[in-house]
């Protein structure tokens, strides 16, 4: 690079690019915010539709699974139809699902509409990230992506507060309907400002339709088996569902290894030791994060009698810690390597979660909120470097598939966590101690798996 090119490199975004980035960030934030806001309203949804927590929990589980399985479609479709087109389709699907969810007349209808909304959100978030990186000037990509991540990471703080503030019938419907004017503004801004991008030549084969059928159906069958077992359903029903789930997932494994050219989850990536470590750690991250997003508002109400916006305080405290560590974790790991940072974060997180499991029933709320901030701080140092390490441990030509695989695993693990919370909270106060003991065990698995992550960078 010449002296002149350095001198002429942009130091700030022009007005049009700034507006594009703001619109894309707003779309990504909208998708993440909606999920955390819904988590704070499960009690009201159960009351409105006369449904138990084990049923209402599928409002979130359906969204997570649908979003996870839509994400690999985003990259495949962007190659063929352009990222702008995929983004707009995702936005339209998300808004349409929001409208339908806002007017849902039964818990079954709400779950179905959340699946549609999740599919749109699954296309929306990765498309927004890709288009942001593509439209930002090369010298400013890192800064812009960091800012976008900061905006998205605000969702765990704002979402529970927003959801708790609207936690009454019929105001909970605004959690979904607020997406309509916001989505329309983003849609118009994107159509007007974002340039069309041409489809690109790609080595990707046809989309793996068989995998997209076998994987979610198998996973849903297993989750239903767990859910029904916790609800006291006859044992033969749970066993049958579990057997069907195992058979479908086994069929997927065989299909992905022998038939699919571009499988939904590429099991061939498991030959990379560092990727295995990232996958295990990030699975525990999805399980731990969403278990808390769902469980903490219920805990705040049932054990501490907090109502309204106060029900979101514990998730808000967790989010405050997360936004600090997630914003800095990737940058620090560039110097230290992901292994030492994730290992330290996991060790502190295990201790914090175990402490919460022991004292949650009797410690004062301010003490518990402080502990939750510490958990968020340490937990972010597990998630950020583990995710970033993927780009160091797999070949460049496999990073897109590896990233999609990681996103899917996180979403599926999150759906397991949400289902487990729905079952265990039925046990009453002791259930929250059990939940946090399980989360501590999950992060202990992450601590062990960090030994597979890359060490300090060389050169």
mmCIF file of N, CA and C in Angstrom, residues 34 37-38 40-42 44-45 48-49 98 101-103 159 161-179 308:
data_model
loop_
_atom_site.group_PDB
_atom_site.id
_atom_site.type_symbol
_atom_site.label_atom_id
_atom_site.label_comp_id
_atom_site.label_asym_id
_atom_site.label_seq_id
_atom_site.Cartn_x
_atom_site.Cartn_y
_atom_site.Cartn_z
ATOM 1 N N UNK A 34 -36.764 -9.262 19.760
ATOM 2 C CA UNK A 34 -38.074 -9.896 19.838
ATOM 3 C C UNK A 34 -38.015 -11.184 20.656
ATOM 4 N N UNK A 37 -37.610 -10.422 24.366
ATOM 5 C CA UNK A 37 -38.824 -9.793 24.896
ATOM 6 C C UNK A 37 -39.906 -10.835 25.139
ATOM 7 N N UNK A 38 -40.054 -11.777 24.212
ATOM 8 C CA UNK A 38 -41.057 -12.832 24.368
ATOM 9 C C UNK A 38 -40.760 -13.666 25.609
ATOM 10 N N UNK A 40 -39.735 -12.829 28.407
ATOM 11 C CA UNK A 40 -40.193 -12.191 29.641
ATOM 12 C C UNK A 40 -41.714 -12.201 29.771
ATOM 13 N N UNK A 41 -42.415 -12.738 28.785
ATOM 14 C CA UNK A 41 -43.884 -12.673 28.776
ATOM 15 C C UNK A 41 -44.540 -14.041 28.803
ATOM 16 N N UNK A 42 -43.774 -15.081 29.121
ATOM 17 C CA UNK A 42 -44.326 -16.434 29.048
ATOM 18 C C UNK A 42 -45.459 -16.643 30.047
ATOM 19 N N UNK A 44 -47.660 -14.447 31.153
ATOM 20 C CA UNK A 44 -48.873 -13.820 30.621
ATOM 21 C C UNK A 44 -49.443 -14.624 29.462
ATOM 22 N N UNK A 45 -48.578 -15.138 28.596
ATOM 23 C CA UNK A 45 -49.063 -15.961 27.483
ATOM 24 C C UNK A 45 -49.766 -17.204 28.001
ATOM 25 N N UNK A 48 -53.166 -16.064 29.323
ATOM 26 C CA UNK A 48 -54.066 -15.670 28.236
ATOM 27 C C UNK A 48 -54.647 -16.881 27.526
ATOM 28 N N UNK A 49 -53.806 -17.873 27.268
ATOM 29 C CA UNK A 49 -54.239 -19.031 26.472
ATOM 30 C C UNK A 49 -54.504 -20.269 27.331
ATOM 31 N N UNK A 98 -44.728 -11.638 12.537
ATOM 32 C CA UNK A 98 -45.023 -10.754 13.668
ATOM 33 C C UNK A 98 -46.489 -10.340 13.664
ATOM 34 N N UNK A 101 -48.565 -13.371 14.666
ATOM 35 C CA UNK A 101 -48.387 -13.667 16.088
ATOM 36 C C UNK A 101 -49.125 -12.642 16.945
ATOM 37 N N UNK A 102 -49.122 -11.389 16.506
ATOM 38 C CA UNK A 102 -49.800 -10.346 17.255
ATOM 39 C C UNK A 102 -51.308 -10.526 17.323
ATOM 40 N N UNK A 103 -51.866 -11.262 16.360
ATOM 41 C CA UNK A 103 -53.315 -11.508 16.345
ATOM 42 C C UNK A 103 -53.656 -12.978 16.606
ATOM 43 N N UNK A 159 -34.441 -6.257 25.669
ATOM 44 C CA UNK A 159 -35.534 -7.181 25.403
ATOM 45 C C UNK A 159 -36.360 -7.536 26.622
ATOM 46 N N UNK A 161 -36.624 -5.999 29.457
ATOM 47 C CA UNK A 161 -37.289 -4.812 29.993
ATOM 48 C C UNK A 161 -38.502 -4.449 29.145
ATOM 49 N N UNK A 162 -38.340 -4.525 27.822
ATOM 50 C CA UNK A 162 -39.431 -4.237 26.905
ATOM 51 C C UNK A 162 -40.565 -5.242 27.085
ATOM 52 N N UNK A 163 -40.194 -6.542 27.136
ATOM 53 C CA UNK A 163 -41.208 -7.571 27.301
ATOM 54 C C UNK A 163 -41.923 -7.480 28.635
ATOM 55 N N UNK A 164 -41.166 -7.179 29.703
ATOM 56 C CA UNK A 164 -41.779 -7.071 31.029
ATOM 57 C C UNK A 164 -42.710 -5.867 31.114
ATOM 58 N N UNK A 165 -42.343 -4.765 30.445
ATOM 59 C CA UNK A 165 -43.184 -3.570 30.468
ATOM 60 C C UNK A 165 -44.534 -3.817 29.794
ATOM 61 N N UNK A 166 -44.560 -4.747 28.837
ATOM 62 C CA UNK A 166 -45.798 -5.059 28.110
ATOM 63 C C UNK A 166 -46.412 -6.369 28.584
ATOM 64 N N UNK A 167 -45.994 -6.811 29.758
ATOM 65 C CA UNK A 167 -46.406 -8.115 30.256
ATOM 66 C C UNK A 167 -47.797 -8.069 30.880
ATOM 67 N N UNK A 168 -48.783 -7.820 30.047
ATOM 68 C CA UNK A 168 -50.188 -7.827 30.489
ATOM 69 C C UNK A 168 -51.053 -8.047 29.261
ATOM 70 N N UNK A 169 -52.197 -8.641 29.465
ATOM 71 C CA UNK A 169 -53.122 -8.880 28.365
ATOM 72 C C UNK A 169 -53.977 -7.622 28.166
ATOM 73 N N UNK A 170 -54.071 -7.045 26.953
ATOM 74 C CA UNK A 170 -53.591 -7.556 25.660
ATOM 75 C C UNK A 170 -52.272 -6.915 25.203
ATOM 76 N N UNK A 171 -51.562 -6.213 26.117
ATOM 77 C CA UNK A 171 -50.399 -5.447 25.685
ATOM 78 C C UNK A 171 -49.256 -6.323 25.183
ATOM 79 N N UNK A 172 -49.208 -7.599 25.556
ATOM 80 C CA UNK A 172 -48.136 -8.469 25.068
ATOM 81 C C UNK A 172 -48.132 -8.547 23.545
ATOM 82 N N UNK A 173 -49.274 -8.298 22.922
ATOM 83 C CA UNK A 173 -49.335 -8.370 21.462
ATOM 84 C C UNK A 173 -48.447 -7.301 20.803
ATOM 85 N N UNK A 174 -48.194 -6.222 21.534
ATOM 86 C CA UNK A 174 -47.342 -5.173 20.992
ATOM 87 C C UNK A 174 -45.896 -5.616 20.848
ATOM 88 N N UNK A 175 -45.493 -6.654 21.584
ATOM 89 C CA UNK A 175 -44.145 -7.201 21.404
ATOM 90 C C UNK A 175 -43.937 -7.607 19.951
ATOM 91 N N UNK A 176 -44.989 -8.121 19.337
ATOM 92 C CA UNK A 176 -44.910 -8.538 17.940
ATOM 93 C C UNK A 176 -45.285 -7.407 16.987
ATOM 94 N N UNK A 177 -46.345 -6.692 17.311
ATOM 95 C CA UNK A 177 -46.867 -5.685 16.380
ATOM 96 C C UNK A 177 -45.946 -4.479 16.235
ATOM 97 N N UNK A 178 -45.083 -4.222 17.221
ATOM 98 C CA UNK A 178 -44.142 -3.108 17.091
ATOM 99 C C UNK A 178 -43.172 -3.345 15.944
ATOM 100 N N UNK A 179 -43.010 -4.623 15.545
ATOM 101 C CA UNK A 179 -42.115 -4.934 14.431
ATOM 102 C C UNK A 179 -42.664 -4.456 13.086
ATOM 103 N N UNK A 308 -44.022 -6.695 36.538
ATOM 104 C CA UNK A 308 -43.813 -5.662 35.533
ATOM 105 C C UNK A 308 -42.382 -5.635 35.032
#
